[in-house]
C-alpha cells in the first residue's frame, strides 16, 4: 500500500502542470446555468480518454419534474447534460460515488473583478475565476485521484462512479436526475469547498415568505391605520426568537464552533408604496436552516407555530394572521454516521497526508449530499479544497496546492474504501 | 345685514339645481395633474360671466422653479394654467383670497369604483366622483358665495381674489406661482374638506428617506454579516421614539383630540435582494409631520439628531451612520392668529348659520395655506365641506347640502370681512 501511495504521489506531482492547464480550461468554459455544455464536453472527453464507461444525458421526464424534492427555476434542461463516468471495479469491493457540480453562479459585475471573471489566471499559486473554488477545483481533485490510480496501473475492487452534475446552485435537479437514473453506491464524497474540513453532516435549508397585513390610512392620521411595517417588526422578532429556541436544541458537538448552527436569515423585506401612507402589506423573505437530522416538515411546522403564537401577544394577528409560504430554493439536509467506515478511512488518510487532525464539523449550508443520502440512500461526506468566503464573490480563487493535496487524500481513500486487487498492476 | 343674508340664502336655494349641474360638469372635466385645462376653462367662463377681472397663466420662470419652496415632479406647466378672478371692491374694506385647487389625485383602479370615477352621479343627496370632495365641492362653495353676492346686487368694499390653482396635490407650485405673481390679501380661506371644522393651523410635512447599511454574508453563516434589516428595526424604533418626544412637546389645545398631533409615518421599507443572503442595505421612506408653528429646518434637525444618537447605543452606526435625505413632497405648515378678525368672523357666521359651536382644530395634513401664510404673507384659515376619509379613495363623494351650507357661511363671512357698501344694491 505504501508503495502504491508513493507512486500516486509521484504521478500527481509529475502531472501538476497539465492538471493546472486542464483546470484553467474548465474555468474558461463558463458554465453558468443553461450554459454547461462546453464544460461538460471537456469532462466527457477526459473520462473517455481514461477508458471509463461514460453516460451523458439531459435531465427530463415526469418522474424528475414531479418528484417531491425537485426544485429548479426551469423545467427544460436541453443543453445542460449530466455526465457520469464509471470506473468499473474488479468486484468484491465497496462502491463510491464521487459527485461534483459543474454549474457556477453568475459572475456578477465584471468591474468588481481584477481580471476577466473566467480568466483562469494564476498568481502566487492561486488560480482565479468564477467557479474555480465552487467547485471545479474539487472536481479536479476527484478526476486526478481517479486518473492517478488508473495510470499507476492500480485496479480497484469496488466501482467508482464519478458524477459531473448540473443545477446544484439552483436546488439539486442534476443530482436528483442521477439518482433517478439509478446511480447508487455504498457511500459518496462531494468535494465542495470545506477548506479541507470534513463535514459528515450538512445543514439543509428552505426559503420562506411571510405576508404581513396592516390597514392603510393617511400618514397625517396614521393612528387611524395599522402599520404593516410595525407588525412586521414583531414578526421578525418572533422569527429571531424561534431561531434562538431551535439552536438551543442543538447539542451536536460538531456544531461546537458554530455561533448559530441553523440560522434563520431574513434576507428581504419590502412593504408600503407611499411615504405618507400607512403601509397595509409587508413581504418578508428568508432562508431557514434545517438541522442535519431534522425533516424539512418539522422545520416548517416550527415556523408556522411561531407565527401562530403572535396572536397571543398582539390581537391584530387574530384576524390578520401572517401568511406563510414556502417557495424557491430548497436543500435537503444530509448526514452520515460518524462511525461510518468511509469516515474512518477519510480521517485516517487525512491524518497521514497532512500530519494533523482533521476538523470535523457540520456544514452551515446545504449540498447535493442531502439528496444523495435521503433520496439516493447513499451516505455522503462533504470534504474539499477551497474556502467558501471567496465562492460567489468577485475574484474567486483557489490555492492550487490544496487541490493536489485533496486529490492525494481522495486517491488514498479510494484505495482503502474500494479495495485494491493486489496484483492489479 | 339680516335682509342681505336672507336674500343670499334665497338666491343659493333658488340656484341649487344649476349649481349642482355646474359641479357635475367640473367633476366630469377630469383634472388630474397635467390635464387641468378643461376644468380651468369652465372656471374661467364662470368668472367671466360674472364680470370679474380674470387672469389665466401657466406657471413658469426661474423665480418659481428656483424658489426655496418650489416642489413639483415637473418643471413644465404647459396646459396647466392657474385661473384667478378678481371681484374688485368699492374700496375701504379688507381684502381676501379664496383659494381652491383644481387638480385631483388619480382615480386609481376603475374596478374599485361602483360607477365611472368621473360620473358626477347623484345618489341620496351625494355627488360621486374623483375630486368632488378634494376639492371641487369646496371650490363651488366659494364660487356660489361670490355669485350670490354679485347677483343679489351687493357691493363689497374689499377685494375678493378667487384662485383656482393647479398642483396642490403635488407640492403647491400653483399657489406659489400665484403668490409670486403678486397676489396677496389681508387674509385667505381655503375650503379643503375639513368636514366643516375650522383649521386655523395646518400641519406641514416633508418626505424623508433613510439608507441603512449592513454587511453581506451567506444566510447559512449569517453571524459573519450584519443585517441591514436588523439595523433598520433600530432606526424605526428610534424614529418612533422621536415621534413620542416631538408630540410630548405639543401643548396646543387645538390638538387636544388628536392622538398623535404630528406623526412620523414610516410608509415604505425595502431591503435585501436574496432570501439566503444577509441584506447589506435597507431603504426606509416616510413622512414627517411639521408643527404649525415649527420651521421645516427645525423638524429636519430633530430627525438628523435622532439618527445621530443611534451610534450611542449601537457601535455599528459609528462607522455606518444611516444616511438621511429629504426628497419629494414638502408642505409648509401654516398658522393664523386665533384672535385674527377673520377667525372671529368665520366662527360667528358658523354659529349663526349652524346654530352650534364650530370645532376648531389643527389639521393633520398640509394645504396651500402654509405657502399663503409663510411665503404670501396672507394669514389663512382652512374650512370646507366634505370629509377626508373619502378623498383619495374610490367612490369619493360629497354631501351636497354641505356644499351649500358652506357657501352660505362663506358669503356671510365675506359681507362682514370685506364690508358692504350699504347702498350698493
PDB file of N, CA and C in Angstrom, chain A residues 203 207 218-224 227 229-230 233 236 240 243 258-261 263-279 282 285-287 327 364-365 389, chain B residues 203 207 218-224 227 229-230 233 236 240 243 258-261 263-279 282 285-287 327 364-365 389:
ATOM      1  N   UNK A 203     -26.146  20.963   6.773  1.00  0.00           N
ATOM      2  CA  UNK A 203     -27.384  21.681   7.051  1.00  0.00           C
ATOM      3  C   UNK A 203     -28.250  21.756   5.795  1.00  0.00           C
ATOM      4  N   UNK A 207     -36.476  28.205   1.613  1.00  0.00           N
ATOM      5  CA  UNK A 207     -36.835  29.627   1.552  1.00  0.00           C
ATOM      6  C   UNK A 207     -38.299  29.790   1.957  1.00  0.00           C
ATOM      7  N   UNK A 218     -53.994  57.678   5.929  1.00  0.00           N
ATOM      8  CA  UNK A 218     -53.112  58.786   5.583  1.00  0.00           C
ATOM      9  C   UNK A 218     -52.060  58.934   6.672  1.00  0.00           C
ATOM     10  N   UNK A 219     -50.823  59.250   6.271  1.00  0.00           N
ATOM     11  CA  UNK A 219     -49.736  59.367   7.230  1.00  0.00           C
ATOM     12  C   UNK A 219     -49.989  60.430   8.298  1.00  0.00           C
ATOM     13  N   UNK A 220     -50.740  61.470   7.945  1.00  0.00           N
ATOM     14  CA  UNK A 220     -51.023  62.537   8.896  1.00  0.00           C
ATOM     15  C   UNK A 220     -51.961  62.096  10.013  1.00  0.00           C
ATOM     16  N   UNK A 221     -52.718  61.037   9.740  1.00  0.00           N
ATOM     17  CA  UNK A 221     -53.594  60.459  10.770  1.00  0.00           C
ATOM     18  C   UNK A 221     -53.255  58.972  10.865  1.00  0.00           C
ATOM     19  N   UNK A 222     -51.989  58.708  11.027  1.00  0.00           N
ATOM     20  CA  UNK A 222     -51.535  57.313  10.950  1.00  0.00           C
ATOM     21  C   UNK A 222     -52.166  56.438  12.033  1.00  0.00           C
ATOM     22  N   UNK A 223     -52.605  57.088  13.123  1.00  0.00           N
ATOM     23  CA  UNK A 223     -53.247  56.355  14.222  1.00  0.00           C
ATOM     24  C   UNK A 223     -54.588  55.756  13.790  1.00  0.00           C
ATOM     25  N   UNK A 224     -55.109  56.159  12.634  1.00  0.00           N
ATOM     26  CA  UNK A 224     -56.346  55.555  12.128  1.00  0.00           C
ATOM     27  C   UNK A 224     -56.070  54.255  11.359  1.00  0.00           C
ATOM     28  N   UNK A 227     -49.973  49.870  10.874  1.00  0.00           N
ATOM     29  CA  UNK A 227     -48.803  49.781  10.004  1.00  0.00           C
ATOM     30  C   UNK A 227     -48.319  48.346   9.852  1.00  0.00           C
ATOM     31  N   UNK A 229     -45.632  47.648   8.570  1.00  0.00           N
ATOM     32  CA  UNK A 229     -44.187  47.671   8.892  1.00  0.00           C
ATOM     33  C   UNK A 229     -43.998  47.436  10.393  1.00  0.00           C
ATOM     34  N   UNK A 230     -44.808  48.117  11.220  1.00  0.00           N
ATOM     35  CA  UNK A 230     -44.688  47.881  12.668  1.00  0.00           C
ATOM     36  C   UNK A 230     -45.015  46.434  13.010  1.00  0.00           C
ATOM     37  N   UNK A 233     -42.165  44.127  12.276  1.00  0.00           N
ATOM     38  CA  UNK A 233     -41.082  44.125  13.264  1.00  0.00           C
ATOM     39  C   UNK A 233     -41.346  43.019  14.302  1.00  0.00           C
ATOM     40  N   UNK A 236     -40.545  39.676  12.698  1.00  0.00           N
ATOM     41  CA  UNK A 236     -39.092  39.434  12.635  1.00  0.00           C
ATOM     42  C   UNK A 236     -38.561  39.076  14.023  1.00  0.00           C
ATOM     43  N   UNK A 240     -36.681  35.696  15.145  1.00  0.00           N
ATOM     44  CA  UNK A 240     -35.390  35.710  15.847  1.00  0.00           C
ATOM     45  C   UNK A 240     -35.468  34.828  17.094  1.00  0.00           C
ATOM     46  N   UNK A 243     -35.380  31.241  16.168  1.00  0.00           N
ATOM     47  CA  UNK A 243     -34.008  30.846  15.843  1.00  0.00           C
ATOM     48  C   UNK A 243     -33.257  30.485  17.123  1.00  0.00           C
ATOM     49  N   UNK A 258     -19.737  26.698  15.985  1.00  0.00           N
ATOM     50  CA  UNK A 258     -20.617  27.485  15.124  1.00  0.00           C
ATOM     51  C   UNK A 258     -21.526  28.369  15.968  1.00  0.00           C
ATOM     52  N   UNK A 259     -21.410  29.703  15.833  1.00  0.00           N
ATOM     53  CA  UNK A 259     -22.199  30.593  16.688  1.00  0.00           C
ATOM     54  C   UNK A 259     -23.699  30.322  16.593  1.00  0.00           C
ATOM     55  N   UNK A 260     -24.203  30.126  15.381  1.00  0.00           N
ATOM     56  CA  UNK A 260     -25.625  29.797  15.204  1.00  0.00           C
ATOM     57  C   UNK A 260     -25.691  28.620  14.240  1.00  0.00           C
ATOM     58  N   UNK A 261     -25.826  27.387  14.781  1.00  0.00           N
ATOM     59  CA  UNK A 261     -25.769  26.201  13.909  1.00  0.00           C
ATOM     60  C   UNK A 261     -26.774  26.246  12.758  1.00  0.00           C
ATOM     61  N   UNK A 263     -29.151  28.867  11.334  1.00  0.00           N
ATOM     62  CA  UNK A 263     -29.697  30.230  11.364  1.00  0.00           C
ATOM     63  C   UNK A 263     -30.994  30.329  10.584  1.00  0.00           C
ATOM     64  N   UNK A 264     -31.802  31.309  10.971  1.00  0.00           N
ATOM     65  CA  UNK A 264     -32.924  31.725  10.121  1.00  0.00           C
ATOM     66  C   UNK A 264     -32.578  33.122   9.645  1.00  0.00           C
ATOM     67  N   UNK A 265     -32.304  33.227   8.366  1.00  0.00           N
ATOM     68  CA  UNK A 265     -31.882  34.519   7.818  1.00  0.00           C
ATOM     69  C   UNK A 265     -33.061  35.249   7.197  1.00  0.00           C
ATOM     70  N   UNK A 266     -33.306  36.471   7.672  1.00  0.00           N
ATOM     71  CA  UNK A 266     -34.291  37.311   6.992  1.00  0.00           C
ATOM     72  C   UNK A 266     -33.528  38.118   5.949  1.00  0.00           C
ATOM     73  N   UNK A 267     -33.762  37.793   4.686  1.00  0.00           N
ATOM     74  CA  UNK A 267     -32.929  38.357   3.627  1.00  0.00           C
ATOM     75  C   UNK A 267     -33.550  39.500   2.872  1.00  0.00           C
ATOM     76  N   UNK A 268     -34.872  39.542   2.832  1.00  0.00           N
ATOM     77  CA  UNK A 268     -35.562  40.543   2.010  1.00  0.00           C
ATOM     78  C   UNK A 268     -36.746  41.096   2.792  1.00  0.00           C
ATOM     79  N   UNK A 269     -36.926  42.397   2.714  1.00  0.00           N
ATOM     80  CA  UNK A 269     -38.148  42.997   3.263  1.00  0.00           C
ATOM     81  C   UNK A 269     -38.630  44.029   2.264  1.00  0.00           C
ATOM     82  N   UNK A 270     -39.931  44.103   2.102  1.00  0.00           N
ATOM     83  CA  UNK A 270     -40.479  45.006   1.104  1.00  0.00           C
ATOM     84  C   UNK A 270     -41.908  45.307   1.493  1.00  0.00           C
ATOM     85  N   UNK A 271     -42.231  46.596   1.671  1.00  0.00           N
ATOM     86  CA  UNK A 271     -43.598  46.914   2.033  1.00  0.00           C
ATOM     87  C   UNK A 271     -43.918  48.381   1.887  1.00  0.00           C
ATOM     88  N   UNK A 272     -45.188  48.653   1.663  1.00  0.00           N
ATOM     89  CA  UNK A 272     -45.641  50.027   1.506  1.00  0.00           C
ATOM     90  C   UNK A 272     -45.262  50.559   0.144  1.00  0.00           C
ATOM     91  N   UNK A 273     -46.006  51.591  -0.312  1.00  0.00           N
ATOM     92  CA  UNK A 273     -45.660  52.150  -1.615  1.00  0.00           C
ATOM     93  C   UNK A 273     -45.765  53.665  -1.646  1.00  0.00           C
ATOM     94  N   UNK A 274     -45.963  54.294  -0.488  1.00  0.00           N
ATOM     95  CA  UNK A 274     -46.099  55.745  -0.483  1.00  0.00           C
ATOM     96  C   UNK A 274     -45.628  56.264   0.869  1.00  0.00           C
ATOM     97  N   UNK A 275     -44.673  57.214   0.858  1.00  0.00           N
ATOM     98  CA  UNK A 275     -44.112  57.667   2.139  1.00  0.00           C
ATOM     99  C   UNK A 275     -45.171  58.159   3.122  1.00  0.00           C
ATOM    100  N   UNK A 276     -46.236  58.789   2.601  1.00  0.00           N
ATOM    101  CA  UNK A 276     -47.212  59.372   3.524  1.00  0.00           C
ATOM    102  C   UNK A 276     -48.480  58.530   3.636  1.00  0.00           C
ATOM    103  N   UNK A 277     -48.367  57.239   3.360  1.00  0.00           N
ATOM    104  CA  UNK A 277     -49.484  56.331   3.641  1.00  0.00           C
ATOM    105  C   UNK A 277     -49.033  55.289   4.651  1.00  0.00           C
ATOM    106  N   UNK A 278     -49.949  54.867   5.500  1.00  0.00           N
ATOM    107  CA  UNK A 278     -49.664  53.754   6.395  1.00  0.00           C
ATOM    108  C   UNK A 278     -49.655  52.484   5.545  1.00  0.00           C
ATOM    109  N   UNK A 279     -48.558  51.732   5.569  1.00  0.00           N
ATOM    110  CA  UNK A 279     -48.441  50.561   4.688  1.00  0.00           C
ATOM    111  C   UNK A 279     -49.374  49.437   5.117  1.00  0.00           C
ATOM    112  N   UNK A 282     -46.595  44.038   4.059  1.00  0.00           N
ATOM    113  CA  UNK A 282     -45.148  43.882   4.009  1.00  0.00           C
ATOM    114  C   UNK A 282     -44.851  42.429   3.680  1.00  0.00           C
ATOM    115  N   UNK A 285     -38.873  37.818   3.159  1.00  0.00           N
ATOM    116  CA  UNK A 285     -38.371  36.559   2.607  1.00  0.00           C
ATOM    117  C   UNK A 285     -37.101  36.147   3.345  1.00  0.00           C
ATOM    118  N   UNK A 286     -36.961  34.857   3.540  1.00  0.00           N
ATOM    119  CA  UNK A 286     -35.767  34.423   4.242  1.00  0.00           C
ATOM    120  C   UNK A 286     -35.416  32.978   3.959  1.00  0.00           C
ATOM    121  N   UNK A 287     -34.369  32.550   4.637  1.00  0.00           N
ATOM    122  CA  UNK A 287     -33.856  31.185   4.493  1.00  0.00           C
ATOM    123  C   UNK A 287     -33.811  30.554   5.877  1.00  0.00           C
ATOM    124  N   UNK A 327     -41.246  28.736  -0.807  1.00  0.00           N
ATOM    125  CA  UNK A 327     -41.083  28.972  -2.248  1.00  0.00           C
ATOM    126  C   UNK A 327     -39.602  28.812  -2.588  1.00  0.00           C
ATOM    127  N   UNK A 364     -22.593  24.664   7.343  1.00  0.00           N
ATOM    128  CA  UNK A 364     -23.629  25.691   7.521  1.00  0.00           C
ATOM    129  C   UNK A 364     -24.510  25.846   6.287  1.00  0.00           C
ATOM    130  N   UNK A 365     -24.267  25.057   5.252  1.00  0.00           N
ATOM    131  CA  UNK A 365     -25.086  25.180   4.055  1.00  0.00           C
ATOM    132  C   UNK A 365     -25.418  23.792   3.501  1.00  0.00           C
ATOM    133  N   UNK A 389     -15.602  31.557   1.667  1.00  0.00           N
ATOM    134  CA  UNK A 389     -15.571  33.030   1.702  1.00  0.00           C
ATOM    135  C   UNK A 389     -15.431  33.633   0.310  1.00  0.00           C
TER     136      UNK A 389
ATOM    137  N   UNK B 203     -50.910  71.454   9.793  1.00  0.00           N
ATOM    138  CA  UNK B 203     -49.660  70.725   9.907  1.00  0.00           C
ATOM    139  C   UNK B 203     -48.919  70.743   8.580  1.00  0.00           C
ATOM    140  N   UNK B 207     -41.150  64.638   3.187  1.00  0.00           N
ATOM    141  CA  UNK B 207     -40.803  63.226   2.979  1.00  0.00           C
ATOM    142  C   UNK B 207     -39.315  63.020   3.226  1.00  0.00           C
ATOM    143  N   UNK B 218     -23.402  34.974   3.620  1.00  0.00           N
ATOM    144  CA  UNK B 218     -24.321  33.891   3.280  1.00  0.00           C
ATOM    145  C   UNK B 218     -25.265  33.675   4.464  1.00  0.00           C
ATOM    146  N   UNK B 219     -26.524  33.391   4.153  1.00  0.00           N
ATOM    147  CA  UNK B 219     -27.517  33.204   5.204  1.00  0.00           C
ATOM    148  C   UNK B 219     -27.181  32.064   6.156  1.00  0.00           C
ATOM    149  N   UNK B 220     -26.473  31.052   5.667  1.00  0.00           N
ATOM    150  CA  UNK B 220     -26.104  29.912   6.499  1.00  0.00           C
ATOM    151  C   UNK B 220     -25.064  30.271   7.555  1.00  0.00           C
ATOM    152  N   UNK B 221     -24.335  31.345   7.291  1.00  0.00           N
ATOM    153  CA  UNK B 221     -23.355  31.863   8.259  1.00  0.00           C
ATOM    154  C   UNK B 221     -23.679  33.335   8.494  1.00  0.00           C
ATOM    155  N   UNK B 222     -24.927  33.592   8.803  1.00  0.00           N
ATOM    156  CA  UNK B 222     -25.379  34.981   8.876  1.00  0.00           C
ATOM    157  C   UNK B 222     -24.640  35.778   9.946  1.00  0.00           C
ATOM    158  N   UNK B 223     -24.111  35.048  10.948  1.00  0.00           N
ATOM    159  CA  UNK B 223     -23.350  35.701  12.018  1.00  0.00           C
ATOM    160  C   UNK B 223     -22.056  36.323  11.503  1.00  0.00           C
ATOM    161  N   UNK B 224     -21.674  36.005  10.283  1.00  0.00           N
ATOM    162  CA  UNK B 224     -20.476  36.649   9.713  1.00  0.00           C
ATOM    163  C   UNK B 224     -20.817  37.985   9.074  1.00  0.00           C
ATOM    164  N   UNK B 227     -26.907  42.382   9.485  1.00  0.00           N
ATOM    165  CA  UNK B 227     -28.153  42.528   8.745  1.00  0.00           C
ATOM    166  C   UNK B 227     -28.644  43.974   8.750  1.00  0.00           C
ATOM    167  N   UNK B 229     -31.452  44.752   7.767  1.00  0.00           N
ATOM    168  CA  UNK B 229     -32.849  44.704   8.229  1.00  0.00           C
ATOM    169  C   UNK B 229     -32.889  44.827   9.756  1.00  0.00           C
ATOM    170  N   UNK B 230     -32.013  44.079  10.442  1.00  0.00           N
ATOM    171  CA  UNK B 230     -31.991  44.205  11.907  1.00  0.00           C
ATOM    172  C   UNK B 230     -31.633  45.633  12.327  1.00  0.00           C
ATOM    173  N   UNK B 233     -34.534  47.982  12.038  1.00  0.00           N
ATOM    174  CA  UNK B 233     -35.506  47.909  13.135  1.00  0.00           C
ATOM    175  C   UNK B 233     -35.137  48.928  14.215  1.00  0.00           C
ATOM    176  N   UNK B 236     -36.091  52.388  12.941  1.00  0.00           N
ATOM    177  CA  UNK B 236     -37.538  52.635  13.039  1.00  0.00           C
ATOM    178  C   UNK B 236     -37.928  52.875  14.501  1.00  0.00           C
ATOM    179  N   UNK B 240     -39.693  56.188  16.042  1.00  0.00           N
ATOM    180  CA  UNK B 240     -40.906  56.105  16.854  1.00  0.00           C
ATOM    181  C   UNK B 240     -40.720  56.884  18.155  1.00  0.00           C
ATOM    182  N   UNK B 243     -40.864  60.525  17.494  1.00  0.00           N
ATOM    183  CA  UNK B 243     -42.261  60.939  17.329  1.00  0.00           C
ATOM    184  C   UNK B 243     -42.890  61.207  18.698  1.00  0.00           C
ATOM    185  N   UNK B 258     -56.426  65.025  19.135  1.00  0.00           N
ATOM    186  CA  UNK B 258     -55.643  64.313  18.133  1.00  0.00           C
ATOM    187  C   UNK B 258     -54.656  63.368  18.825  1.00  0.00           C
ATOM    188  N   UNK B 259     -54.791  62.055  18.608  1.00  0.00           N
ATOM    189  CA  UNK B 259     -53.930  61.092  19.315  1.00  0.00           C
ATOM    190  C   UNK B 259     -52.438  61.389  19.102  1.00  0.00           C
ATOM    191  N   UNK B 260     -52.071  61.665  17.857  1.00  0.00           N
ATOM    192  CA  UNK B 260     -50.669  61.997  17.580  1.00  0.00           C
ATOM    193  C   UNK B 260     -50.685  63.253  16.703  1.00  0.00           C
ATOM    194  N   UNK B 261     -50.492  64.429  17.310  1.00  0.00           N
ATOM    195  CA  UNK B 261     -50.622  65.667  16.539  1.00  0.00           C
ATOM    196  C   UNK B 261     -49.728  65.716  15.293  1.00  0.00           C
ATOM    197  N   UNK B 263     -47.521  63.226  13.469  1.00  0.00           N
ATOM    198  CA  UNK B 263     -46.980  61.864  13.351  1.00  0.00           C
ATOM    199  C   UNK B 263     -45.743  61.817  12.450  1.00  0.00           C
ATOM    200  N   UNK B 264     -44.937  60.828  12.683  1.00  0.00           N
ATOM    201  CA  UNK B 264     -43.899  60.483  11.699  1.00  0.00           C
ATOM    202  C   UNK B 264     -44.299  59.121  11.157  1.00  0.00           C
ATOM    203  N   UNK B 265     -44.680  59.100   9.916  1.00  0.00           N
ATOM    204  CA  UNK B 265     -45.161  57.862   9.315  1.00  0.00           C
ATOM    205  C   UNK B 265     -44.045  57.180   8.520  1.00  0.00           C
ATOM    206  N   UNK B 266     -43.768  55.925   8.872  1.00  0.00           N
ATOM    207  CA  UNK B 266     -42.844  55.131   8.045  1.00  0.00           C
ATOM    208  C   UNK B 266     -43.706  54.407   7.026  1.00  0.00           C
ATOM    209  N   UNK B 267     -43.610  54.822   5.778  1.00  0.00           N
ATOM    210  CA  UNK B 267     -44.540  54.344   4.767  1.00  0.00           C
ATOM    211  C   UNK B 267     -44.001  53.260   3.865  1.00  0.00           C
ATOM    212  N   UNK B 268     -42.668  53.221   3.707  1.00  0.00           N
ATOM    213  CA  UNK B 268     -42.066  52.292   2.750  1.00  0.00           C
ATOM    214  C   UNK B 268     -40.812  51.685   3.366  1.00  0.00           C
ATOM    215  N   UNK B 269     -40.648  50.404   3.179  1.00  0.00           N
ATOM    216  CA  UNK B 269     -39.380  49.764   3.558  1.00  0.00           C
ATOM    217  C   UNK B 269     -38.995  48.803   2.454  1.00  0.00           C
ATOM    218  N   UNK B 270     -37.718  48.744   2.162  1.00  0.00           N
ATOM    219  CA  UNK B 270     -37.274  47.915   1.056  1.00  0.00           C
ATOM    220  C   UNK B 270     -35.812  47.578   1.293  1.00  0.00           C
ATOM    221  N   UNK B 271     -35.495  46.293   1.333  1.00  0.00           N
ATOM    222  CA  UNK B 271     -34.088  45.962   1.537  1.00  0.00           C
ATOM    223  C   UNK B 271     -33.791  44.509   1.257  1.00  0.00           C
ATOM    224  N   UNK B 272     -32.554  44.253   0.899  1.00  0.00           N
ATOM    225  CA  UNK B 272     -32.114  42.903   0.601  1.00  0.00           C
ATOM    226  C   UNK B 272     -32.621  42.467  -0.755  1.00  0.00           C
ATOM    227  N   UNK B 273     -31.945  41.488  -1.362  1.00  0.00           N
ATOM    228  CA  UNK B 273     -32.401  41.029  -2.662  1.00  0.00           C
ATOM    229  C   UNK B 273     -32.305  39.518  -2.826  1.00  0.00           C
ATOM    230  N   UNK B 274     -32.003  38.830  -1.730  1.00  0.00           N
ATOM    231  CA  UNK B 274     -31.872  37.370  -1.849  1.00  0.00           C
ATOM    232  C   UNK B 274     -32.209  36.756  -0.500  1.00  0.00           C
ATOM    233  N   UNK B 275     -33.169  35.793  -0.481  1.00  0.00           N
ATOM    234  CA  UNK B 275     -33.603  35.244   0.805  1.00  0.00           C
ATOM    235  C   UNK B 275     -32.459  34.687   1.648  1.00  0.00           C
ATOM    236  N   UNK B 276     -31.466  34.101   0.974  1.00  0.00           N
ATOM    237  CA  UNK B 276     -30.406  33.462   1.748  1.00  0.00           C
ATOM    238  C   UNK B 276     -29.133  34.292   1.798  1.00  0.00           C
ATOM    239  N   UNK B 277     -29.264  35.609   1.638  1.00  0.00           N
ATOM    240  CA  UNK B 277     -28.120  36.485   1.875  1.00  0.00           C
ATOM    241  C   UNK B 277     -28.460  37.452   2.998  1.00  0.00           C
ATOM    242  N   UNK B 278     -27.472  37.792   3.798  1.00  0.00           N
ATOM    243  CA  UNK B 278     -27.664  38.842   4.797  1.00  0.00           C
ATOM    244  C   UNK B 278     -27.744  40.173   4.044  1.00  0.00           C
ATOM    245  N   UNK B 279     -28.829  40.923   4.220  1.00  0.00           N
ATOM    246  CA  UNK B 279     -29.024  42.148   3.437  1.00  0.00           C
ATOM    247  C   UNK B 279     -28.047  43.248   3.866  1.00  0.00           C
ATOM    248  N   UNK B 282     -30.893  48.698   3.477  1.00  0.00           N
ATOM    249  CA  UNK B 282     -32.347  48.850   3.573  1.00  0.00           C
ATOM    250  C   UNK B 282     -32.667  50.319   3.371  1.00  0.00           C
ATOM    251  N   UNK B 285     -38.654  54.926   3.772  1.00  0.00           N
ATOM    252  CA  UNK B 285     -39.198  56.219   3.368  1.00  0.00           C
ATOM    253  C   UNK B 285     -40.389  56.577   4.245  1.00  0.00           C
ATOM    254  N   UNK B 286     -40.519  57.846   4.547  1.00  0.00           N
ATOM    255  CA  UNK B 286     -41.635  58.244   5.391  1.00  0.00           C
ATOM    256  C   UNK B 286     -41.995  59.704   5.252  1.00  0.00           C
ATOM    257  N   UNK B 287     -42.985  60.078   6.046  1.00  0.00           N
ATOM    258  CA  UNK B 287     -43.498  61.436   6.064  1.00  0.00           C
ATOM    259  C   UNK B 287     -43.400  61.959   7.484  1.00  0.00           C
ATOM    260  N   UNK B 327     -36.651  64.311   0.268  1.00  0.00           N
ATOM    261  CA  UNK B 327     -36.946  64.177  -1.155  1.00  0.00           C
ATOM    262  C   UNK B 327     -38.447  64.354  -1.348  1.00  0.00           C
ATOM    263  N   UNK B 364     -54.398  67.716  10.373  1.00  0.00           N
ATOM    264  CA  UNK B 364     -53.354  66.692  10.381  1.00  0.00           C
ATOM    265  C   UNK B 364     -52.582  66.623   9.063  1.00  0.00           C
ATOM    266  N   UNK B 365     -52.929  67.508   8.113  1.00  0.00           N
ATOM    267  CA  UNK B 365     -52.221  67.477   6.838  1.00  0.00           C
ATOM    268  C   UNK B 365     -51.943  68.898   6.374  1.00  0.00           C
ATOM    269  N   UNK B 389     -61.872  61.300   4.773  1.00  0.00           N
ATOM    270  CA  UNK B 389     -61.902  59.825   4.701  1.00  0.00           C
ATOM    271  C   UNK B 389     -62.164  59.335   3.288  1.00  0.00           C
TER     272      UNK B 389
END
